[in-house]
Every structure is written in C-alpha cells, then in structure tokens.
mmCIF file of C-alpha atoms in Angstrom:
data_model
loop_
_atom_site.group_PDB
_atom_site.id
_atom_site.type_symbol
_atom_site.label_atom_id
_atom_site.label_comp_id
_atom_site.label_asym_id
_atom_site.label_seq_id
_atom_site.Cartn_x
_atom_site.Cartn_y
_atom_site.Cartn_z
ATOM 1 C CA MET U 1062 1.907 -11.008 9.372
ATOM 2 C CA LEU U 1063 2.253 -10.898 13.195
ATOM 3 C CA MET U 1064 -0.538 -11.462 15.666
ATOM 4 C CA HIS U 1065 -0.768 -9.865 18.854
ATOM 5 C CA LYS U 1066 -2.991 -10.242 21.773
ATOM 6 C CA LYS U 1067 -4.731 -7.170 21.216
ATOM 7 C CA GLY U 1068 -4.803 -7.218 17.181
ATOM 8 C CA TRP U 1069 -3.064 -7.579 13.921
ATOM 9 C CA ALA U 1070 0.105 -6.249 12.545
ATOM 10 C CA PHE U 1071 1.335 -6.490 9.097
ATOM 11 C CA SER U 1072 4.785 -5.977 7.527
ATOM 12 C CA VAL U 1073 5.755 -4.593 4.010
ATOM 13 C CA TYR U 1074 9.171 -6.275 2.992
ATOM 14 C CA PRO U 1075 11.959 -3.919 1.797
ATOM 15 C CA GLU U 1076 11.642 -5.128 -1.889
ATOM 16 C CA GLU U 1077 7.903 -4.384 -1.644
ATOM 17 C CA ALA U 1078 8.523 -0.793 -0.141
ATOM 18 C CA GLU U 1079 10.673 -0.056 -3.156
ATOM 19 C CA LYS U 1080 7.896 -0.919 -5.594
ATOM 20 C CA ILE U 1081 5.507 0.822 -3.442
ATOM 21 C CA MET U 1082 7.293 3.872 -3.424
ATOM 22 C CA ALA U 1083 7.949 3.812 -7.185
ATOM 23 C CA TRP U 1084 4.256 3.533 -7.895
ATOM 24 C CA GLU U 1085 3.547 6.246 -5.576
ATOM 25 C CA GLU U 1086 5.891 8.524 -7.379
ATOM 26 C CA LYS U 1087 4.697 7.739 -10.609
ATOM 27 C CA HIS U 1088 0.979 7.972 -9.433
ATOM 28 C CA ILE U 1089 1.664 11.472 -8.194
ATOM 29 C CA LYS U 1090 3.413 12.563 -11.388
ATOM 30 C CA GLU U 1091 0.967 11.137 -13.817
ATOM 31 C CA LYS U 1092 -2.392 11.453 -12.019
ATOM 32 C CA HIS U 1093 -1.890 14.506 -9.863
ATOM 33 C CA HIS U 1094 0.436 16.575 -12.183
ATOM 34 C CA GLY U 1095 3.376 16.284 -9.793
ATOM 35 C CA ASN U 1096 1.483 17.851 -6.781
ATOM 36 C CA GLY U 1097 2.350 15.641 -3.966
ATOM 37 C CA TYR U 1098 0.643 17.915 -1.382
ATOM 38 C CA ALA U 1099 -1.972 15.510 0.443
ATOM 39 C CA GLY U 1100 -3.266 17.976 2.838
ATOM 40 C CA ALA U 1101 -2.170 19.032 6.460
ATOM 41 C CA ILE U 1102 -1.969 15.497 7.784
ATOM 42 C CA GLY U 1103 -1.375 13.759 4.772
ATOM 43 C CA GLY U 1104 -3.315 10.367 4.306
ATOM 44 C CA ARG U 1105 -3.397 10.362 0.260
ATOM 45 C CA PHE U 1106 -2.403 6.751 0.548
ATOM 46 C CA SER U 1107 -3.788 3.973 2.625
ATOM 47 C CA TYR U 1108 -2.878 0.181 2.759
ATOM 48 C CA GLU U 1109 -5.311 -2.736 2.853
ATOM 49 C CA PHE U 1110 -4.191 -6.003 3.888
ATOM 50 C CA THR U 1111 -6.479 -9.025 3.419
ATOM 51 C CA PRO U 1112 -5.405 -12.140 5.211
ATOM 52 C CA THR U 1113 -6.682 -15.567 3.449
ATOM 53 C CA SER U 1114 -5.681 -19.189 4.065
ATOM 54 C CA LEU U 1115 -3.318 -18.996 1.408
ATOM 55 C CA GLY U 1116 -1.170 -15.909 2.247
ATOM 56 C CA ASP U 1117 -1.948 -12.055 2.297
ATOM 57 C CA ILE U 1118 -3.207 -9.830 -0.341
ATOM 58 C CA ALA U 1119 -1.867 -6.358 0.105
ATOM 59 C CA VAL U 1120 -2.970 -2.937 -1.841
ATOM 60 C CA VAL U 1121 -2.064 0.670 -1.644
ATOM 61 C CA LYS U 1122 -4.721 2.996 -2.614
ATOM 62 C CA CYS U 1123 -4.869 6.543 -3.179
ATOM 63 C CA ARG U 1124 -7.644 8.728 -2.117
ATOM 64 C CA CYS U 1125 -8.469 9.494 -6.022
ATOM 65 C CA GLY U 1126 -9.208 5.827 -6.490
ATOM 66 C CA GLY U 1127 -5.839 4.470 -7.669
ATOM 67 C CA GLU U 1128 -4.618 1.252 -6.768
ATOM 68 C CA PHE U 1129 -1.425 -0.956 -6.720
ATOM 69 C CA CYS U 1130 -1.587 -4.352 -5.424
ATOM 70 C CA PHE U 1131 1.882 -5.148 -4.279
ATOM 71 C CA ARG U 1132 1.239 -8.657 -2.758
ATOM 72 C CA ASP U 1133 -1.037 -11.093 -4.130
ATOM 73 C CA ILE U 1134 -1.582 -14.860 -3.911
ATOM 74 C CA ASP U 1135 -0.368 -16.513 -6.997
#
C-alpha cells in the first residue's frame, strides 16, 4: 500500500493479478455463460481494499454479486 498526500493507492502484485484474471475468466464462463460484455464503459468488476493493522484485505467483486478474495490476513 502506498500513501500519498492527497489519498491512498493500492497495488496488485503480479501473482495476484494472475489469480484475479483466472477467476474473472472462470466467473464469466460459468456465471455469465461466456458473455464478457459489461456495457459501454465496462465496470463489471470492482476492487475493494480494506487496510487493517495486520495487512490489507483485497476482494474483486462482480456486479452480479460474485466475489473473490485475492488477499487476506492469515
């Protein structure tokens, strides 16, 4: 996590990005019957980062309600 004067910035590590892309592809195939269209401006997936004193929790969410936690505090 990076802290800037005017706000916060969160990073996704390369190994997490691979897991996210695999989950998104599988999710689209299984839950959306392979239809990857997400509207004129996209926006099917959103990312939620929750900073805690033990580390960040990070989840990718589909607008249909599907979720994938790609970073947790163990």
